[in-house]
Amino acid sequence: MVDRIGTNALLNMLGDWSLGRGLPLHRRLSEAMLGVIETGVLAPGTVLPAERALSRSLAISRSTVTAALNDLKGAGVLEARQGSGTRVVGSTPRAMQGATVLPGILRSNGEPQHGLIDLAASTPADARALPRVEVDLDSLLRAGPRHGYTPAGLPVLRKAVAERLSLGGLATELDNVLITNGAQHGLALALNMLTEKGDGLLVDDPSYPGIFDLMSSRGLQAIPLPRRSGGIDIVGLRRLVRDHKVHLAYLQTSVHNPTGYVAEAWQVRDLARACDSLGLTVLEDLVLADLRYDGTRPTPLAGLVESATVLAIGSISKLGWGGLRIGWLRAPTSILDRLVRARLSDDLGSSIPSQVIAAGVLANFDSVAKVRQETLHQRSQSAADFLRSQVPEWKLTLPAGGLSMWIELPGPLAEPLAQMAGRNGVSIASGASASVEQGAERHIRLCFDRPESQLLEGLARLVSAWRSLVVAD
Ligand SMILES: Cc1ncc(COP(=O)(O)O)c(C=O)c1O
C-alpha cells in the first residue's frame, strides 16, 4: 500500500519552516523538507500532496513549491513517478504514521527564533508565576529517600495534591495520587494501560493537540465528539458509545483547551450520570481547571460519578510553569498501583527538585491562582478587543478560563493564515492541530498568555498577515 501524506500533516511536520533570514523561500522549504526526511519523520516511499495543494496551504507561489521540490529531486531525495505523484525515495516502512506534532514553540525546542512571537503554544509565557521556593541540598535530602527515586511521587507533593483535590470537592488520599512528568506523561501512562493498538477513543473535539499525538503514536482511532454550544454534547456521547461500542473517553470537563469554555456545575453532574449509565472509563483532563477567571472550581466528574471509572489528570504547567514537568494522575488505588509499576519501568520517577518546587506552588495555591486568573482574564479581554476592532469578520467567543481562544475564520484559511503569519513573525496554531473534524480548517487557536505589549504586537502581525492573504486571494 502507498502511504500518502495529507497537506496538514506535512505542514505540521515542517513547523516554522519559513523562518530564517538570508535564504530564498524555496531553499527554506527544501531544507525543512530535507530535515523531516533525513530524520525519518517523513518516511521513504511517502507520496507528497500535489504541488497546487501545497502552494495553496503554504501561501506561496506554485513556482516556489516547484523550485523546492526540484532541489530535492536534484539531490536524489525525492522522485517523480509518472501518474503517482512525487514520493520520498526508498521503501522502508514509515516510522511515524500521521503524527500531528505539537504546534509552536514545542517544535522549536524553545530556541528563540528571529524575533518570532509565539501565540501558538498554549503555555505561560515564562516561569514568572512561580512563587519563591528555596531549594537547597538539605531540603532535597529531607524531602524524600536518600537515593532520590520516587516512582509514585514525593510524599509531600502527593499529600499537597490530595489536599488540593479534596478542597475542590474530590475527596482524595495520598494513595490515590501518582506524580507524573507533566499531564502528558499521565495521559500516556493511562493510555498505555487502558488501550491496545487499533482501539477507539472518544474525544471531545476540538481538543488539546497532545491527545491526538498520543493517539497517533499508539495507533488509536479518534472518535470525535463535536462540542455543542461550547460544552460536551451528552446526547452525542450516548450515540457514539452505542454506535462504536467504545467505552473509553478523554474529556475536558472544566476549562476547555482550545475554546476557553467553562462548564457549569449542572453540566458536569449531567455528564456524571451519563458516564455511570454508559459504564464509561474517562480520562478527565483537569489541567486548566484552576484557571476559571471567576475563581470557582465546581466538583469534577471524578467526584460525582458512582460506578464509572475516572482517572483525573492535573498539572502544575499552566498554573505555574511547564518547565517543572510535574503533573499528577488521581485514580482508585487498584488502578494506581498498576500505573506506579508501569511507570517504574519507564523512568523510575520524577525529579525531586521539581517536585519540591511544585509542592511550594501548591502551598501558595490561593495567591498564585488568583494572580493567574486575573492576568489571563485581562489578556483575553485585550486580545478580544483588539481582534474585534481589527477583524470583525472573525468569530470569537470570549473565554471564561484558560490560556487560549478558538477563532472561526470566514473560510477554510487556517493553514495558509498560519503560514503567512509565520513569515510575518508570529506563530499561531491552525485548527487541524486541535481537531479531526472537517471544520477545523476554518479555525485557529490563539494563546493570549503573553505580556500585553508582546501580545498586541503579535496580534498586529497576525492581522497584517490576514490582510495580505485575503488581498492576494
Ligand atoms: C488540556 C491540556 N492537557 C494536558 C496538557 C499537558 O500538560 P503538561 O505540560 O503538564 O504535560 C496541556 C498542555 O498544554 C493541556 O492544555
GROMACS .gro file of C-alpha atoms and ligand atoms in nm:
model
  489
    1MET     CA    1   0.000   0.000   0.000
    2VAL     CA    2   0.125   0.351  -0.084
    3ASP     CA    3   0.147   0.598   0.204
    4ARG     CA    4   0.019   0.940   0.114
    5ILE     CA    5   0.062   1.230   0.346
    6GLY     CA    6  -0.206   1.500   0.368
    7THR     CA    7  -0.116   1.866   0.339
    8ASN     CA    8  -0.198   1.945   0.703
    9ALA     CA    9   0.009   1.658   0.837
   10LEU     CA   10   0.304   1.762   0.623
   11LEU     CA   11   0.278   2.125   0.729
   12ASN     CA   12   0.265   2.019   1.092
   13MET     CA   13   0.587   1.827   1.044
   14LEU     CA   14   0.757   2.118   0.870
   15GLY     CA   15   0.679   2.355   1.154
   16ASP     CA   16   0.804   2.713   1.118
   17TRP     CA   17   0.991   2.629   0.802
   18SER     CA   18   0.982   2.978   0.655
   19LEU     CA   19   1.171   3.141   0.943
   20GLY     CA   20   1.535   3.222   0.897
   21ARG     CA   21   1.677   3.504   0.701
   22GLY     CA   22   1.923   3.500   0.417
   23LEU     CA   23   1.789   3.209   0.215
   24PRO     CA   24   1.535   3.235  -0.065
   25LEU     CA   25   1.193   3.095   0.024
   26HIS     CA   26   1.223   2.783  -0.193
   27ARG     CA   27   1.554   2.692  -0.020
   28ARG     CA   28   1.397   2.733   0.323
   29LEU     CA   29   1.124   2.494   0.216
   30SER     CA   30   1.359   2.239   0.064
   31GLU     CA   31   1.585   2.246   0.372
   32ALA     CA   32   1.289   2.195   0.607
   33MET     CA   33   1.169   1.904   0.395
   34LEU     CA   34   1.515   1.755   0.387
   35GLY     CA   35   1.518   1.777   0.768
   36VAL     CA   36   1.199   1.573   0.810
   37ILE     CA   37   1.313   1.321   0.550
   38GLU     CA   38   1.659   1.275   0.700
   39THR     CA   39   1.522   1.225   1.050
   40GLY     CA   40   1.278   0.962   0.922
   41VAL     CA   41   0.971   1.163   1.029
   42LEU     CA   42   0.869   1.169   0.664
   43ALA     CA   43   0.948   0.816   0.563
   44PRO     CA   44   1.079   0.666   0.241
   45GLY     CA   45   0.802   0.580  -0.002
   46THR     CA   46   0.563   0.850   0.121
   47VAL     CA   47   0.377   1.029  -0.159
   48LEU     CA   48   0.358   1.408  -0.121
   49PRO     CA   49   0.048   1.621  -0.178
   50ALA     CA   50   0.005   1.780  -0.522
   51GLU     CA   51   0.206   2.098  -0.585
   52ARG     CA   52  -0.113   2.300  -0.626
   53ALA     CA   53  -0.243   2.195  -0.284
   54LEU     CA   54   0.095   2.267  -0.124
   55SER     CA   55   0.115   2.610  -0.278
   56ARG     CA   56  -0.236   2.696  -0.153
   57SER     CA   57  -0.177   2.575   0.201
   58LEU     CA   58   0.172   2.719   0.233
   59ALA     CA   59   0.051   3.052   0.094
   60ILE     CA   60   0.341   3.065  -0.152
   61SER     CA   61   0.352   3.061  -0.530
   62ARG     CA   62   0.341   2.738  -0.726
   63SER     CA   63   0.680   2.818  -0.878
   64THR     CA   64   0.836   2.838  -0.527
   65VAL     CA   65   0.700   2.491  -0.444
   66THR     CA   66   0.824   2.355  -0.776
   67ALA     CA   67   1.171   2.502  -0.719
   68ALA     CA   68   1.190   2.347  -0.369
   69LEU     CA   69   1.082   2.005  -0.495
   70ASN     CA   70   1.327   2.031  -0.784
   71ASP     CA   71   1.610   2.096  -0.535
   72LEU     CA   72   1.520   1.775  -0.356
   73LYS     CA   73   1.477   1.577  -0.676
   74GLY     CA   74   1.820   1.702  -0.785
   75ALA     CA   75   1.963   1.581  -0.453
   76GLY     CA   76   1.809   1.238  -0.510
   77VAL     CA   77   1.581   1.263  -0.206
   78LEU     CA   78   1.252   1.287  -0.397
   79GLU     CA   79   1.146   1.124  -0.720
   80ALA     CA   80   0.856   1.192  -0.954
   81ARG     CA   81   0.673   0.881  -1.073
   82GLN     CA   82   0.452   0.902  -1.379
   83GLY     CA   83   0.087   0.906  -1.268
   84SER     CA   84   0.155   0.860  -0.897
   85GLY     CA   85   0.299   1.192  -0.786
   86THR     CA   86   0.619   1.285  -0.607
   87ARG     CA   87   0.749   1.048  -0.342
   88VAL     CA   88   1.031   1.020  -0.092
   89VAL     CA   89   1.299   0.793  -0.237
   90GLY     CA   90   1.334   0.445  -0.084
   91SER     CA   91   1.090   0.195   0.052
   92THR     CA   92   1.146   0.127   0.422
   93PRO     CA   93   0.827   0.143   0.631
   94ARG     CA   94   0.719   0.466   0.786
   95ALA     CA   95   0.840   0.535   1.139
   96MET     CA   96   0.561   0.766   1.237
   97GLN     CA   97   0.212   0.748   1.095
   98GLY     CA   98   0.037   1.082   1.068
   99ALA     CA   99   0.162   1.236   1.392
  100THR     CA  100   0.015   1.578   1.444
  101VAL     CA  101   0.318   1.710   1.639
  102LEU     CA  102   0.252   1.981   1.895
  103PRO     CA  103   0.246   2.327   1.744
  104GLY     CA  104   0.452   2.635   1.806
  105ILE     CA  105   0.739   2.655   2.046
  106LEU     CA  106   0.725   2.285   2.129
  107ARG     CA  107   0.852   2.220   1.778
  108SER     CA  108   1.120   2.486   1.802
  109ASN     CA  109   1.269   2.323   2.111
  110GLY     CA  110   1.235   2.652   2.295
  111GLU     CA  111   1.504   2.828   2.096
  112PRO     CA  112   1.429   3.196   2.037
  113GLN     CA  113   1.357   3.225   1.668
  114HIS     CA  114   1.445   3.550   1.495
  115GLY     CA  115   1.205   3.764   1.697
  116LEU     CA  116   0.912   3.534   1.638
  117ILE     CA  117   0.621   3.599   1.872
  118ASP     CA  118   0.474   3.269   1.975
  119LEU     CA  119   0.096   3.271   2.012
  120ALA     CA  120   0.074   2.903   1.919
  121ALA     CA  121   0.194   2.716   2.227
  122SER     CA  122  -0.075   2.720   2.494
  123THR     CA  123   0.169   2.770   2.781
  124PRO     CA  124   0.252   3.050   3.024
  125ALA     CA  125   0.498   3.294   2.868
  126ASP     CA  126   0.767   3.212   3.126
  127ALA     CA  127   0.828   3.097   3.485
  128ARG     CA  128   0.730   3.427   3.646
  129ALA     CA  129   0.411   3.288   3.804
  130LEU     CA  130   0.618   3.061   4.030
  131PRO     CA  131   0.638   3.176   4.392
  132ARG     CA  132   0.980   3.197   4.561
  133VAL     CA  133   1.069   2.849   4.680
  134GLU     CA  134   1.402   2.777   4.849
  135VAL     CA  135   1.555   2.454   4.722
  136ASP     CA  136   1.891   2.367   4.877
  137LEU     CA  137   2.069   2.038   4.927
  138ASP     CA  138   1.936   1.995   5.280
  139SER     CA  139   1.577   2.044   5.172
  140LEU     CA  140   1.628   1.787   4.896
  141LEU     CA  141   1.774   1.535   5.137
  142ARG     CA  142   1.490   1.593   5.381
  143ALA     CA  143   1.225   1.572   5.111
  144GLY     CA  144   1.247   1.206   5.019
  145PRO     CA  145   1.454   0.889   5.013
  146ARG     CA  146   1.830   0.942   5.007
  147HIS     CA  147   1.866   0.765   4.674
  148GLY     CA  148   1.625   1.018   4.524
  149TYR     CA  149   1.393   0.782   4.335
  150THR     CA  150   1.020   0.827   4.396
  151PRO     CA  151   0.819   0.619   4.146
  152ALA     CA  152   0.483   0.722   4.291
  153GLY     CA  153   0.600   1.072   4.376
  154LEU     CA  154   0.737   1.262   4.672
  155PRO     CA  155   0.501   1.211   4.969
  156VAL     CA  156   0.491   1.583   5.048
  157LEU     CA  157   0.373   1.658   4.694
  158ARG     CA  158   0.127   1.367   4.675
  159LYS     CA  159  -0.022   1.492   5.000
  160ALA     CA  160  -0.040   1.851   4.873
  161VAL     CA  161  -0.217   1.734   4.555
  162ALA     CA  162  -0.457   1.515   4.755
  163GLU     CA  163  -0.543   1.808   4.983
  164ARG     CA  164  -0.594   2.044   4.691
  165LEU     CA  165  -0.826   1.799   4.514
  166SER     CA  166  -1.017   1.730   4.837
  167LEU     CA  167  -1.066   2.104   4.891
  168GLY     CA  168  -1.211   2.120   4.540
  169GLY     CA  169  -1.476   1.859   4.624
  170LEU     CA  170  -1.291   1.546   4.510
  171ALA     CA  171  -1.209   1.350   4.827
  172THR     CA  172  -0.857   1.214   4.768
  173GLU     CA  173  -0.599   1.028   4.977
  174LEU     CA  174  -0.227   1.034   4.917
  175ASP     CA  175  -0.251   0.673   4.791
  176ASN     CA  176  -0.475   0.785   4.506
  177VAL     CA  177  -0.213   1.021   4.364
  178LEU     CA  178   0.068   0.941   4.122
  179ILE     CA  179   0.309   1.223   4.039
  180THR     CA  180   0.400   1.227   3.670
  181ASN     CA  181   0.632   1.421   3.442
  182GLY     CA  182   0.357   1.659   3.339
  183ALA     CA  183   0.000   1.575   3.243
  184GLN     CA  184   0.113   1.448   2.905
  185HIS     CA  185   0.304   1.170   3.081
  186GLY     CA  186  -0.003   1.089   3.292
  187LEU     CA  187  -0.216   1.061   2.978
  188ALA     CA  188   0.047   0.842   2.813
  189LEU     CA  189   0.062   0.607   3.113
  190ALA     CA  190  -0.316   0.582   3.127
  191LEU     CA  191  -0.347   0.511   2.754
  192ASN     CA  192  -0.070   0.250   2.773
  193MET     CA  193  -0.263   0.070   3.043
  194LEU     CA  194  -0.612   0.102   2.903
  195THR     CA  195  -0.572   0.065   2.528
  196GLU     CA  196  -0.433  -0.154   2.256
  197LYS     CA  197  -0.339  -0.061   1.902
  198GLY     CA  198  -0.650  -0.010   1.689
  199ASP     CA  199  -0.882   0.074   1.981
  200GLY     CA  200  -1.116   0.371   1.956
  201LEU     CA  201  -1.106   0.665   2.197
  202LEU     CA  202  -1.386   0.917   2.230
  203VAL     CA  203  -1.252   1.272   2.234
  204ASP     CA  204  -1.447   1.592   2.270
  205ASP     CA  205  -1.349   1.788   1.962
  206PRO     CA  206  -1.180   2.035   1.926
  207SER     CA  207  -0.937   1.931   2.192
  208TYR     CA  208  -0.589   1.952   2.336
  209PRO     CA  209  -0.348   1.872   2.046
  210GLY     CA  210  -0.130   1.648   2.262
  211ILE     CA  211  -0.408   1.390   2.291
  212PHE     CA  212  -0.410   1.346   1.913
  213ASP     CA  213  -0.032   1.299   1.919
  214LEU     CA  214  -0.067   1.030   2.184
  215MET     CA  215  -0.338   0.852   1.987
  216SER     CA  216  -0.142   0.869   1.667
  217SER     CA  217   0.175   0.724   1.821
  218ARG     CA  218  -0.026   0.438   1.975
  219GLY     CA  219  -0.232   0.362   1.664
  220LEU     CA  220  -0.558   0.457   1.837
  221GLN     CA  221  -0.859   0.570   1.644
  222ALA     CA  222  -1.008   0.908   1.739
  223ILE     CA  223  -1.387   0.910   1.764
  224PRO     CA  224  -1.462   1.282   1.772
  225LEU     CA  225  -1.747   1.412   1.982
  226PRO     CA  226  -1.815   1.761   1.846
  227ARG     CA  227  -1.894   2.002   2.128
  228ARG     CA  228  -2.239   2.158   2.126
  229SER     CA  229  -2.277   2.528   2.209
  230GLY     CA  230  -1.928   2.504   2.358
  231GLY     CA  231  -2.000   2.220   2.602
  232ILE     CA  232  -1.983   1.841   2.596
  233ASP     CA  233  -2.273   1.700   2.395
  234ILE     CA  234  -2.422   1.430   2.617
  235VAL     CA  235  -2.678   1.314   2.360
  236GLY     CA  236  -2.396   1.279   2.106
  237LEU     CA  237  -2.187   1.094   2.364
  238ARG     CA  238  -2.461   0.835   2.420
  239ARG     CA  239  -2.500   0.788   2.045
  240LEU     CA  240  -2.128   0.743   1.979
  241VAL     CA  241  -2.089   0.494   2.264
  242ARG     CA  242  -2.381   0.294   2.123
  243ASP     CA  243  -2.267   0.312   1.759
  244HIS     CA  244  -1.896   0.248   1.814
  245LYS     CA  245  -1.919   0.022   2.119
  246VAL     CA  246  -1.635   0.216   2.273
  247HIS     CA  247  -1.608   0.270   2.648
  248LEU     CA  248  -1.309   0.494   2.692
  249ALA     CA  249  -1.325   0.873   2.663
  250TYR     CA  250  -1.089   1.166   2.701
  251LEU     CA  251  -1.286   1.469   2.818
  252GLN     CA  252  -1.202   1.818   2.933
  253THR     CA  253  -1.477   1.869   3.185
  254SER     CA  254  -1.389   2.203   3.342
  255VAL     CA  255  -1.197   2.467   3.146
  256HIS     CA  256  -1.157   2.367   2.784
  257ASN     CA  257  -0.849   2.398   2.563
  258PRO     CA  258  -0.875   2.549   2.299
  259THR     CA  259  -1.209   2.732   2.339
  260GLY     CA  260  -1.179   2.863   2.696
  261TYR     CA  261  -1.533   2.738   2.760
  262VAL     CA  262  -1.608   2.657   3.123
  263ALA     CA  263  -1.870   2.403   3.221
  264GLU     CA  264  -2.139   2.483   3.478
  265ALA     CA  265  -2.175   2.253   3.780
  266TRP     CA  266  -2.504   2.111   3.646
  267GLN     CA  267  -2.340   2.017   3.317
  268VAL     CA  268  -2.076   1.811   3.496
  269ARG     CA  269  -2.349   1.645   3.708
  270ASP     CA  270  -2.542   1.551   3.393
  271LEU     CA  271  -2.223   1.417   3.240
  272ALA     CA  272  -2.154   1.207   3.551
  273ARG     CA  273  -2.499   1.048   3.525
  274ALA     CA  274  -2.438   0.968   3.158
  275CYS     CA  275  -2.094   0.818   3.230
  276ASP     CA  276  -2.246   0.598   3.502
  277SER     CA  277  -2.526   0.472   3.282
  278LEU     CA  278  -2.291   0.409   2.988
  279GLY     CA  279  -2.030   0.231   3.202
  280LEU     CA  280  -1.758   0.460   3.072
  281THR     CA  281  -1.396   0.490   3.174
  282VAL     CA  282  -1.296   0.854   3.146
  283LEU     CA  283  -0.962   1.030   3.133
  284GLU     CA  284  -1.073   1.358   3.287
  285ASP     CA  285  -0.831   1.634   3.191
  286LEU     CA  286  -0.833   1.897   3.467
  287VAL     CA  287  -0.512   2.068   3.364
  288LEU     CA  288  -0.685   2.407   3.322
  289ALA     CA  289  -0.942   2.361   3.599
  290ASP     CA  290  -0.776   2.614   3.832
  291LEU     CA  291  -0.787   2.883   3.566
  292ARG     CA  292  -1.153   2.983   3.569
  293TYR     CA  293  -1.149   3.360   3.573
  294ASP     CA  294  -1.433   3.376   3.826
  295GLY     CA  295  -1.220   3.175   4.070
  296THR     CA  296  -1.479   2.899   4.114
  297ARG     CA  297  -1.398   2.529   4.093
  298PRO     CA  298  -1.704   2.305   4.072
  299THR     CA  299  -1.662   1.942   4.180
  300PRO     CA  300  -1.501   1.750   3.895
  301LEU     CA  301  -1.653   1.449   3.724
  302ALA     CA  302  -1.433   1.214   3.931
  303GLY     CA  303  -1.610   1.337   4.245
  304LEU     CA  304  -1.960   1.293   4.102
  305VAL     CA  305  -1.968   0.952   3.933
  306GLU     CA  306  -2.098   0.647   4.117
  307SER     CA  307  -1.997   0.350   3.905
  308ALA     CA  308  -1.798   0.495   3.613
  309THR     CA  309  -1.419   0.484   3.644
  310VAL     CA  310  -1.249   0.821   3.618
  311LEU     CA  311  -0.877   0.889   3.603
  312ALA     CA  312  -0.833   1.260   3.676
  313ILE     CA  313  -0.527   1.428   3.532
  314GLY     CA  314  -0.377   1.755   3.651
  315SER     CA  315  -0.060   1.956   3.621
  316ILE     CA  316   0.141   2.246   3.755
  317SER     CA  317   0.223   2.357   3.399
  318LYS     CA  318  -0.050   2.616   3.343
  319LEU     CA  319  -0.083   2.739   3.698
  320GLY     CA  320   0.293   2.767   3.742
  321TRP     CA  321   0.536   2.658   3.476
  322GLY     CA  322   0.561   2.374   3.223
  323GLY     CA  323   0.938   2.360   3.269
  324LEU     CA  324   0.896   2.182   3.602
  325ARG     CA  325   0.741   1.889   3.413
  326ILE     CA  326   0.521   1.797   3.706
  327GLY     CA  327   0.167   1.665   3.679
  328TRP     CA  328  -0.046   1.407   3.857
  329LEU     CA  329  -0.292   1.136   3.800
  330ARG     CA  330  -0.567   1.062   4.052
  331ALA     CA  331  -0.722   0.717   4.035
  332PRO     CA  332  -0.867   0.438   4.251
  333THR     CA  333  -0.580   0.260   4.430
  334SER     CA  334  -0.623  -0.066   4.235
  335ILE     CA  335  -0.552   0.124   3.912
  336LEU     CA  336  -0.292   0.348   4.067
  337ASP     CA  337  -0.079   0.056   4.188
  338ARG     CA  338  -0.063  -0.082   3.836
  339LEU     CA  339   0.027   0.259   3.700
  340VAL     CA  340   0.309   0.300   3.951
  341ARG     CA  341   0.456  -0.035   3.845
  342ALA     CA  342   0.431   0.060   3.477
  343ARG     CA  343   0.582   0.397   3.545
  344LEU     CA  344   0.870   0.247   3.739
  345SER     CA  345   0.992   0.065   3.433
  346ASP     CA  346   0.958   0.380   3.223
  347ASP     CA  347   1.158   0.642   3.409
  348LEU     CA  348   1.195   0.544   3.779
  349GLY     CA  349   1.024   0.864   3.898
  350SER     CA  350   1.004   1.242   3.863
  351SER     CA  351   1.276   1.490   3.950
  352ILE     CA  352   1.293   1.567   4.323
  353PRO     CA  353   1.384   1.938   4.284
  354SER     CA  354   1.087   1.985   4.051
  355GLN     CA  355   0.858   1.807   4.295
  356VAL     CA  356   0.979   2.025   4.583
  357ILE     CA  357   0.910   2.341   4.380
  358ALA     CA  358   0.569   2.209   4.274
  359ALA     CA  359   0.482   2.144   4.640
  360GLY     CA  360   0.582   2.506   4.705
  361VAL     CA  361   0.344   2.625   4.432
  362LEU     CA  362   0.059   2.430   4.587
  363ALA     CA  363   0.143   2.568   4.932
  364ASN     CA  364   0.084   2.914   4.781
  365PHE     CA  365  -0.209   2.799   4.570
  366ASP     CA  366  -0.462   3.072   4.655
  367SER     CA  367  -0.236   3.365   4.575
  368VAL     CA  368  -0.078   3.202   4.266
  369ALA     CA  369  -0.418   3.104   4.124
  370LYS     CA  370  -0.570   3.447   4.187
  371VAL     CA  371  -0.290   3.629   4.004
  372ARG     CA  372  -0.301   3.382   3.714
  373GLN     CA  373  -0.679   3.409   3.681
  374GLU     CA  374  -0.675   3.789   3.683
  375THR     CA  375  -0.385   3.812   3.440
  376LEU     CA  376  -0.541   3.567   3.196
  377HIS     CA  377  -0.878   3.738   3.217
  378GLN     CA  378  -0.723   4.072   3.135
  379ARG     CA  379  -0.512   3.932   2.849
  380SER     CA  380  -0.812   3.754   2.697
  381GLN     CA  381  -1.005   4.083   2.702
  382SER     CA  382  -0.720   4.276   2.540
  383ALA     CA  383  -0.686   4.016   2.266
  384ALA     CA  384  -1.060   4.003   2.202
  385ASP     CA  385  -1.096   4.385   2.196
  386PHE     CA  386  -0.809   4.417   1.951
  387LEU     CA  387  -0.931   4.145   1.717
  388ARG     CA  388  -1.293   4.257   1.726
  389SER     CA  389  -1.191   4.608   1.623
  390GLN     CA  390  -0.945   4.495   1.352
  391VAL     CA  391  -1.103   4.184   1.203
  392PRO     CA  392  -1.478   4.196   1.276
  393GLU     CA  393  -1.525   3.922   1.016
  394TRP     CA  394  -1.361   3.672   1.256
  395LYS     CA  395  -1.594   3.499   1.502
  396LEU     CA  396  -1.463   3.466   1.853
  397THR     CA  397  -1.620   3.387   2.187
  398LEU     CA  398  -1.465   3.542   2.491
  399PRO     CA  399  -1.305   3.265   2.701
  400ALA     CA  400  -1.417   3.225   3.063
  401GLY     CA  401  -1.099   3.041   3.159
  402GLY     CA  402  -0.766   2.911   3.030
  403LEU     CA  403  -0.495   3.048   2.806
  404SER     CA  404  -0.636   3.026   2.455
  405MET     CA  405  -0.921   3.115   2.225
  406TRP     CA  406  -1.065   2.937   1.926
  407ILE     CA  407  -1.143   3.166   1.637
  408GLU     CA  408  -1.360   3.095   1.337
  409LEU     CA  409  -1.241   3.248   1.010
  410PRO     CA  410  -1.482   3.331   0.728
  411GLY     CA  411  -1.337   3.049   0.514
  412PRO     CA  412  -1.112   2.739   0.528
  413LEU     CA  413  -0.800   2.953   0.551
  414ALA     CA  414  -0.642   2.849   0.881
  415GLU     CA  415  -0.335   2.678   0.737
  416PRO     CA  416  -0.245   2.949   0.482
  417LEU     CA  417  -0.300   3.208   0.755
  418ALA     CA  418  -0.070   3.020   0.994
  419GLN     CA  419   0.193   3.004   0.719
  420MET     CA  420   0.161   3.371   0.627
  421ALA     CA  421   0.163   3.467   0.995
  422GLY     CA  422   0.486   3.270   1.050
  423ARG     CA  423   0.652   3.471   0.774
  424ASN     CA  424   0.519   3.787   0.938
  425GLY     CA  425   0.686   3.699   1.269
  426VAL     CA  426   0.405   3.544   1.470
  427SER     CA  427   0.314   3.180   1.514
  428ILE     CA  428  -0.040   3.055   1.567
  429ALA     CA  429  -0.186   2.705   1.562
  430SER     CA  430  -0.420   2.612   1.280
  431GLY     CA  431  -0.738   2.428   1.376
  432ALA     CA  432  -0.618   2.097   1.235
  433SER     CA  433  -0.373   2.057   1.524
  434ALA     CA  434  -0.665   2.055   1.768
  435SER     CA  435  -0.940   1.882   1.576
  436VAL     CA  436  -1.002   1.594   1.341
  437GLU     CA  437  -1.333   1.743   1.222
  438GLN     CA  438  -1.387   1.891   0.875
  439GLY     CA  439  -1.450   2.244   1.005
  440ALA     CA  440  -1.101   2.257   1.158
  441GLU     CA  441  -0.967   2.436   0.852
  442ARG     CA  442  -1.184   2.735   0.939
  443HIS     CA  443  -1.038   2.768   1.287
  444ILE     CA  444  -0.724   2.891   1.453
  445ARG     CA  445  -0.615   2.856   1.814
  446LEU     CA  446  -0.452   3.154   1.971
  447CYS     CA  447  -0.274   3.163   2.306
  448PHE     CA  448  -0.305   3.507   2.468
  449ASP     CA  449  -0.097   3.436   2.779
  450ARG     CA  450   0.179   3.678   2.686
  451PRO     CA  451   0.284   4.018   2.826
  452GLU     CA  452   0.048   4.284   2.688
  453SER     CA  453   0.293   4.459   2.453
  454GLN     CA  454   0.409   4.127   2.303
  455LEU     CA  455   0.052   4.009   2.268
  456LEU     CA  456  -0.064   4.322   2.087
  457GLU     CA  457   0.241   4.324   1.859
  458GLY     CA  458   0.179   3.957   1.777
  459LEU     CA  459  -0.187   4.023   1.701
  460ALA     CA  460  -0.097   4.321   1.481
  461ARG     CA  461   0.135   4.095   1.279
  462LEU     CA  462  -0.138   3.835   1.256
  463VAL     CA  463  -0.393   4.085   1.130
  464SER     CA  464  -0.149   4.212   0.872
  465ALA     CA  465  -0.087   3.851   0.758
  466TRP     CA  466  -0.462   3.806   0.726
  467ARG     CA  467  -0.496   4.121   0.517
  468SER     CA  468  -0.223   4.017   0.277
  469LEU     CA  469  -0.378   3.673   0.250
  470VAL     CA  470  -0.726   3.792   0.164
  471VAL     CA  471  -0.599   4.061  -0.071
  472ALA     CA  472  -0.386   3.801  -0.253
  473ASP     CA  473  -0.684   3.569  -0.285
  474LIG     C1  474  -0.563   2.045   2.834
  474LIG     C2  475  -0.420   2.006   2.849
  474LIG     N1  476  -0.389   1.884   2.893
  474LIG     C3  477  -0.262   1.844   2.909
  474LIG     C4  478  -0.158   1.928   2.880
  474LIG     C5  479  -0.016   1.880   2.903
  474LIG     O1  480   0.038   1.946   3.014
  474LIG     P1  481   0.182   1.918   3.075
  474LIG     O2  482   0.268   2.034   3.039
  474LIG     O3  483   0.159   1.911   3.223
  474LIG     O4  484   0.231   1.789   3.020
  474LIG     C6  485  -0.184   2.056   2.832
  474LIG     C7  486  -0.074   2.146   2.793
  474LIG     O5  487  -0.088   2.227   2.702
  474LIG     C8  488  -0.319   2.097   2.817
  474LIG     O6  489  -0.350   2.219   2.772
   0.00000   0.00000   0.00000
